[in-house]
Coordinates of C-alpha atoms in Angstrom, one line a residue:
Chain R
M63 CA -33.2 192.2 -165.6
T64 CA -36.1 193.3 -163.5
V65 CA -36.2 193.8 -159.8
S66 CA -39.3 192.2 -158.4
P67 CA -41.9 194.5 -156.8
D68 CA -41.5 192.6 -153.5
L69 CA -37.7 193.2 -153.4
D70 CA -38.3 196.8 -154.4
R71 CA -40.8 197.3 -151.6
R72 CA -38.5 195.7 -149.1
F73 CA -35.6 198.0 -150.0
R74 CA -37.8 201.1 -149.7
E75 CA -39.1 200.0 -146.3
A76 CA -35.6 199.2 -145.0
A77 CA -34.3 202.5 -146.2
S78 CA -37.1 204.4 -144.4
S79 CA -37.0 202.4 -141.2
L80 CA -33.2 202.7 -141.0
G81 CA -33.5 206.5 -141.2
L82 CA -31.4 206.7 -144.4
V83 CA -33.9 208.9 -146.3
D84 CA -33.8 212.7 -146.4
L85 CA -37.3 212.9 -147.9
G86 CA -39.7 210.1 -148.6
Y87 CA -42.7 210.5 -150.9
D88 CA -45.6 208.6 -152.3
V89 CA -48.8 209.3 -154.2
I90 CA -51.9 208.7 -152.2
D91 CA -55.6 208.5 -153.2
S92 CA -58.1 211.1 -152.1
P93 CA -61.6 212.3 -153.0
V94 CA -60.0 215.3 -154.8
G95 CA -57.7 213.0 -156.9
P96 CA -54.2 211.6 -156.4
L97 CA -52.0 213.6 -154.1
F98 CA -48.2 213.6 -154.1
V99 CA -47.0 213.7 -150.5
G100 CA -43.3 214.4 -149.5
V101 CA -42.1 214.0 -145.9
S102 CA -38.6 215.1 -144.9
T103 CA -36.8 214.5 -141.6
K104 CA -38.3 217.9 -140.5
G105 CA -41.9 217.2 -141.4
L106 CA -44.4 217.5 -144.2
A107 CA -42.5 219.3 -147.0
A108 CA -44.7 218.9 -150.1
L109 CA -48.3 218.1 -151.0
S110 CA -49.4 218.4 -154.6
F111 CA -52.4 217.8 -156.9
H112 CA -50.0 217.5 -159.8
Q113 CA -47.8 214.6 -160.9
Q114 CA -44.2 215.4 -160.0
D115 CA -41.4 215.1 -162.5
D116 CA -37.6 214.8 -162.2
S117 CA -37.1 218.5 -161.8
D118 CA -39.7 218.6 -159.0
L119 CA -37.7 215.9 -157.2
E120 CA -34.5 218.0 -157.7
R121 CA -36.2 221.0 -156.1
L122 CA -37.2 218.9 -153.1
A123 CA -33.6 217.6 -152.9
S124 CA -32.2 221.1 -153.0
F125 CA -33.5 221.9 -149.5
A126 CA -34.1 218.4 -148.0
G127 CA -30.9 216.6 -149.1
P128 CA -30.2 214.3 -152.1
R129 CA -31.7 211.1 -150.6
V130 CA -35.2 211.6 -152.0
L131 CA -36.9 208.2 -152.3
R132 CA -40.4 207.0 -153.0
S133 CA -41.3 205.4 -149.7
P134 CA -44.9 204.6 -148.8
R135 CA -44.0 204.1 -145.1
A136 CA -42.6 207.6 -144.8
V137 CA -46.0 209.2 -145.6
D138 CA -48.1 206.9 -143.3
Q139 CA -49.0 209.6 -140.8
V140 CA -49.9 212.2 -143.4
R141 CA -52.0 209.6 -145.3
R142 CA -53.8 208.7 -142.1
E143 CA -54.5 212.4 -141.1
L144 CA -55.7 213.3 -144.7
D145 CA -58.0 210.2 -144.7
E146 CA -59.5 211.4 -141.4
Y147 CA -59.8 215.0 -142.8
F148 CA -61.6 213.8 -145.9
A149 CA -63.9 211.6 -143.7
R150 CA -64.8 214.7 -141.7
R151 CA -63.2 213.1 -138.6
R152 CA -60.3 215.7 -138.4
R153 CA -60.4 219.5 -138.4
I154 CA -56.8 220.2 -137.2
F155 CA -53.7 218.5 -138.6
D156 CA -51.2 217.4 -136.1
L157 CA -48.2 217.5 -138.4
S158 CA -44.8 219.2 -138.3
L159 CA -44.1 221.2 -141.4
D160 CA -40.8 221.6 -143.3
L161 CA -40.7 225.2 -144.7
R162 CA -37.0 225.2 -145.4
G163 CA -35.9 227.2 -148.5
L164 CA -38.8 229.6 -148.4
A165 CA -38.4 233.4 -148.0
P166 CA -39.2 235.0 -144.6
F167 CA -42.3 236.9 -146.0
T168 CA -43.6 233.6 -147.4
I169 CA -43.1 231.8 -144.1
S170 CA -44.9 234.6 -142.1
V171 CA -47.9 234.5 -144.5
L172 CA -48.1 230.7 -144.4
D173 CA -47.8 230.9 -140.6
A174 CA -50.9 233.2 -140.5
L175 CA -52.6 231.0 -143.1
G176 CA -52.2 228.0 -140.8
K177 CA -54.3 229.8 -138.1
V178 CA -57.4 230.1 -140.3
P179 CA -59.7 227.6 -138.8
F180 CA -61.5 224.7 -140.5
G181 CA -64.9 225.8 -141.9
E182 CA -64.0 229.5 -142.1
T183 CA -62.7 231.8 -144.8
T184 CA -60.6 234.9 -144.9
T185 CA -59.5 237.3 -147.7
Y186 CA -56.1 238.0 -149.3
G187 CA -56.2 241.5 -147.9
A188 CA -57.0 240.3 -144.3
L189 CA -54.1 237.9 -144.4
A190 CA -51.8 240.7 -145.7
A191 CA -53.0 242.9 -142.8
R192 CA -52.3 240.1 -140.3
V193 CA -48.7 239.9 -141.3
G194 CA -48.3 243.7 -141.1
R195 CA -48.3 244.3 -144.8
P196 CA -51.9 245.6 -145.5
R197 CA -51.1 246.6 -149.1
A198 CA -49.6 243.3 -150.0
A199 CA -52.8 241.4 -150.9
R200 CA -51.4 240.6 -154.4
A201 CA -48.1 239.3 -152.9
V202 CA -50.2 237.1 -150.5
G203 CA -52.0 235.8 -153.6
T204 CA -48.7 234.7 -155.1
V205 CA -47.7 232.9 -151.9
M206 CA -51.1 231.1 -151.9
N207 CA -50.6 230.2 -155.6
R208 CA -47.1 228.7 -154.8
N209 CA -48.1 227.1 -151.5
R210 CA -46.0 223.9 -151.2
I211 CA -48.4 222.3 -148.7
P212 CA -52.0 223.0 -149.7
I213 CA -54.9 221.5 -147.8
V214 CA -52.8 221.3 -144.6
L215 CA -51.9 225.0 -145.0
P216 CA -55.4 225.8 -146.1
C217 CA -55.1 228.3 -149.0
H218 CA -58.5 227.0 -150.1
R219 CA -59.9 229.1 -147.2
V220 CA -58.7 232.3 -148.7
V221 CA -61.1 234.2 -151.1
G222 CA -61.4 237.6 -152.7
S223 CA -62.7 240.7 -150.9
T224 CA -66.1 240.3 -152.7
G225 CA -66.4 236.7 -151.6
A226 CA -65.5 235.4 -155.0
L227 CA -63.4 232.2 -154.9
V228 CA -60.8 233.9 -157.2
G229 CA -58.4 231.0 -158.0
Y230 CA -56.7 227.9 -156.7
G231 CA -53.4 226.2 -157.6
G232 CA -55.2 222.9 -157.8
G233 CA -58.0 224.3 -159.9
L234 CA -61.3 225.9 -158.7
D235 CA -63.2 222.6 -158.7
R236 CA -60.9 221.4 -155.9
K237 CA -61.3 224.6 -154.0
V238 CA -65.1 224.2 -154.1
A239 CA -64.9 220.6 -153.1
L240 CA -62.7 221.4 -150.1
L241 CA -64.9 224.3 -149.0
E242 CA -68.0 222.0 -149.4
L243 CA -66.3 219.3 -147.3
E244 CA -65.8 221.9 -144.5
G245 CA -69.4 223.0 -144.8
V246 CA -68.6 226.6 -146.0
L247 CA -70.4 226.2 -149.4
L248 CA -73.7 224.3 -149.3
Chain V
M224 CA -1.0 213.1 -173.1
L225 CA -3.4 212.0 -170.5
T226 CA -4.9 208.5 -170.2
N227 CA -8.7 208.3 -170.1
R228 CA -8.7 207.8 -166.4
A229 CA -6.6 210.8 -165.8
R230 CA -8.7 212.9 -168.1
A231 CA -11.9 211.7 -166.4
A232 CA -10.4 212.6 -163.0
L233 CA -9.4 216.1 -164.3
I234 CA -13.0 216.6 -165.7
T235 CA -14.3 215.7 -162.3
M236 CA -12.0 218.1 -160.6
M237 CA -12.9 221.0 -163.0
H238 CA -16.7 220.6 -162.8
T239 CA -18.8 219.7 -159.8
V240 CA -21.7 217.8 -161.2
A241 CA -25.0 217.9 -159.2
I242 CA -26.0 214.8 -157.3
P243 CA -29.4 213.5 -158.6
P244 CA -32.2 212.7 -156.2
F245 CA -31.6 209.1 -155.0
E246 CA -34.8 207.9 -156.6
L247 CA -33.5 208.8 -160.1
F248 CA -30.1 207.2 -159.4
Y249 CA -31.8 204.0 -158.1
E250 CA -34.2 203.7 -161.0
E251 CA -31.3 204.2 -163.5
H252 CA -29.0 201.6 -162.0
R253 CA -31.0 199.0 -160.2
A254 CA -31.4 196.7 -163.2
E255 CA -27.7 196.6 -163.9
V256 CA -26.8 196.1 -160.3
M257 CA -29.2 193.1 -160.2
R258 CA -27.6 191.7 -163.3
L259 CA -24.2 191.9 -161.8
L260 CA -25.3 190.3 -158.5
R261 CA -27.2 187.5 -160.2
R262 CA -24.1 186.7 -162.4
R263 CA -21.9 186.6 -159.3
L264 CA -24.1 185.1 -156.7
G265 CA -27.0 183.3 -158.5
R266 CA -30.6 184.2 -158.2
E267 CA -31.0 183.0 -154.6
R268 CA -28.4 185.1 -152.9
A269 CA -28.8 188.1 -155.2
D270 CA -31.9 189.5 -153.6
D271 CA -30.3 190.1 -150.2
A272 CA -27.2 191.5 -151.8
F273 CA -29.3 193.9 -153.9
Q274 CA -30.9 195.4 -150.8
E275 CA -27.5 195.6 -149.1
T276 CA -25.9 197.3 -152.1
F277 CA -28.5 200.1 -152.2
L278 CA -28.6 200.5 -148.4
R279 CA -24.8 201.0 -148.5
A280 CA -25.2 203.4 -151.4
L281 CA -27.9 205.3 -149.5
Q282 CA -25.6 205.5 -146.5
A283 CA -22.7 207.0 -148.5
Y284 CA -24.9 209.1 -150.7
A285 CA -25.2 212.0 -148.3
R286 CA -21.5 212.4 -148.2
L287 CA -20.9 212.5 -152.0
D288 CA -19.1 215.6 -153.3
H289 CA -20.3 215.3 -156.9
G290 CA -22.6 213.3 -159.1
E291 CA -19.9 212.0 -161.5
H292 CA -19.3 208.3 -162.1
L293 CA -22.3 207.2 -160.1
R294 CA -22.7 204.0 -162.3
A295 CA -19.1 202.9 -161.7
W296 CA -19.5 203.8 -158.0
V297 CA -22.6 201.7 -157.4
L298 CA -21.2 198.8 -159.4
T299 CA -18.1 198.9 -157.1
I300 CA -20.4 198.8 -154.1
A301 CA -22.2 195.8 -155.6
R302 CA -19.0 194.0 -156.3
N303 CA -17.8 194.6 -152.7
V304 CA -21.1 193.3 -151.4
A305 CA -20.8 190.2 -153.6
I306 CA -17.3 189.6 -152.3
D307 CA -18.6 189.8 -148.7
V308 CA -21.4 187.4 -149.5
V309 CA -19.0 184.9 -151.1
R310 CA -16.6 185.3 -148.1
R311 CA -19.3 184.7 -145.7
T312 CA -20.3 181.5 -147.5
R313 CA -16.6 180.4 -147.5
S314 CA -16.3 180.2 -151.2
T315 CA -12.8 180.2 -152.7
E316 CA -13.7 182.6 -155.5
E317 CA -10.8 185.0 -156.2
V318 CA -10.9 188.7 -155.6
V319 CA -9.5 190.7 -158.5
E320 CA -8.0 194.1 -157.9
P321 CA -9.4 196.7 -160.3
A322 CA -6.7 198.3 -162.6
G323 CA -6.7 201.1 -165.1
E324 CA -7.4 200.6 -168.8
D325 CA -3.7 200.0 -169.6
G326 CA -3.0 198.1 -166.4
L327 CA -1.4 201.2 -164.7
A328 CA -2.1 201.8 -161.1
A329 CA -4.1 205.0 -160.4
Y330 CA -1.0 206.6 -158.9
D331 CA 0.9 206.4 -162.3
D332 CA -2.2 207.1 -164.3
L333 CA -2.7 210.5 -162.6
A334 CA 1.0 211.3 -162.6
P335 CA 0.8 213.9 -165.5
L336 CA -1.7 215.8 -163.3
T337 CA -0.1 215.4 -159.9
D338 CA 3.6 215.5 -160.7
G339 CA 5.2 218.4 -158.7
L340 CA 2.5 218.6 -156.0
P341 CA 3.7 218.4 -152.4
P342 CA 3.7 214.7 -151.4
K343 CA 0.8 215.0 -149.0
E344 CA -1.5 216.8 -151.5
R345 CA -0.5 214.4 -154.3
A346 CA -1.4 211.4 -152.2
A347 CA -4.7 213.0 -151.2
V348 CA -5.7 213.8 -154.8
V349 CA -4.7 210.4 -156.1
L350 CA -6.6 208.6 -153.3
R351 CA -9.7 210.8 -153.8
Y352 CA -9.9 210.9 -157.6
G353 CA -7.9 207.8 -158.6
Y354 CA -9.2 205.4 -156.0
D355 CA -12.5 207.2 -155.1
L356 CA -11.8 206.9 -151.4
S357 CA -13.8 209.0 -148.8
Y358 CA -12.0 211.7 -146.8
D359 CA -12.2 209.4 -143.7
Q360 CA -10.4 206.6 -145.6
I361 CA -7.8 209.1 -146.9
A362 CA -7.3 210.5 -143.4
H363 CA -6.7 206.9 -142.2
A364 CA -4.2 206.3 -145.0
L365 CA -2.3 209.5 -144.4
G366 CA -2.5 209.4 -140.6
S367 CA -4.3 212.8 -140.4
S368 CA -7.8 214.0 -139.7
A369 CA -10.7 214.0 -142.3
D370 CA -10.6 217.8 -142.3
A371 CA -6.9 217.8 -143.1
A372 CA -7.4 215.2 -145.8
R373 CA -10.2 217.4 -147.4
Q374 CA -8.0 220.4 -147.1
A375 CA -5.0 218.7 -148.7
T376 CA -7.2 217.4 -151.5
S377 CA -8.7 220.8 -152.3
T378 CA -5.4 222.6 -152.1
G379 CA -3.9 220.0 -154.5
V380 CA -6.9 220.4 -156.9
R381 CA -6.6 224.2 -156.8
R382 CA -2.9 223.9 -157.7
I383 CA -3.7 221.5 -160.6
R384 CA -6.5 223.8 -161.9
T385 CA -4.2 226.9 -161.8
R386 CA -1.5 225.0 -163.6
R387 CA -3.8 223.7 -166.3
I388 CA -5.2 227.2 -166.9
E389 CA -1.7 228.7 -167.2
Q390 CA -0.6 226.1 -169.7

């Protein structure tokens, strides 16, 4: 017995507007491919270039709560701001972030990362110095690699000390595309 | 010898099973819930009842202690919603009380586990694991607070566990 798409949509909308969802998610289109977006009661909690499986949903539930539900309405604001960013109409995101479950060092690095402005780059070493751990460039690289909220927390703006792009969790093509969008690489 | 229900209750007490993300729970059970509701209410009224069922489930989901018996749990919610719909439309359909596999009430069914517990703990354990009541509902039934109901249940469960291990 199938549930009609219309009924399914109405349930998901009602769940979201009644505030019964701990974390709502959806997959949205973007110029760098489909993006998985998860928004909890505290804010944007996850953004990913990769398709999420059951264990990814479990990991989100582990800090946000068990009521994880696909809910297009829950990601409306994020979708809007990302659309504006990709259309070059937005340089700063006006979103609260949910960093629950992350280690204090990770949070301090992500906090410093969030202050790297649109259209500029920094290095792993400079970011490490900014959080008072000048020798921890490699650890900073690990934090970038595991960044739960790329694009909004702009790990694409972090490059090697020689200016080489080094790497990107979403693949180097996407890092190049984002830096081109911001006018860094022309 | 334990009946299946008593054994299932014991297993629940011995292991806490993780609660799956709601999306997975919803995808797994929505078709069966829809089948049940259409059978009881017909196609017309089933849609609203479907939404109501999963909204009620969502409301209670945050307070679940474990992920056991979720299928039985959501089907019970669906039956209750169907009963409410039928009542609202003033039908004369009969409401049947659920009974154990051999017709025993849950109280008797769980007796091999709960015999010898202090009365309040026994009542709390039976209401929690035999009847799947929430701590609020148990508190109401026992005339105590929800915290006291939770405390009595967990003390009772600890006593049962210790006894089973010693046997």
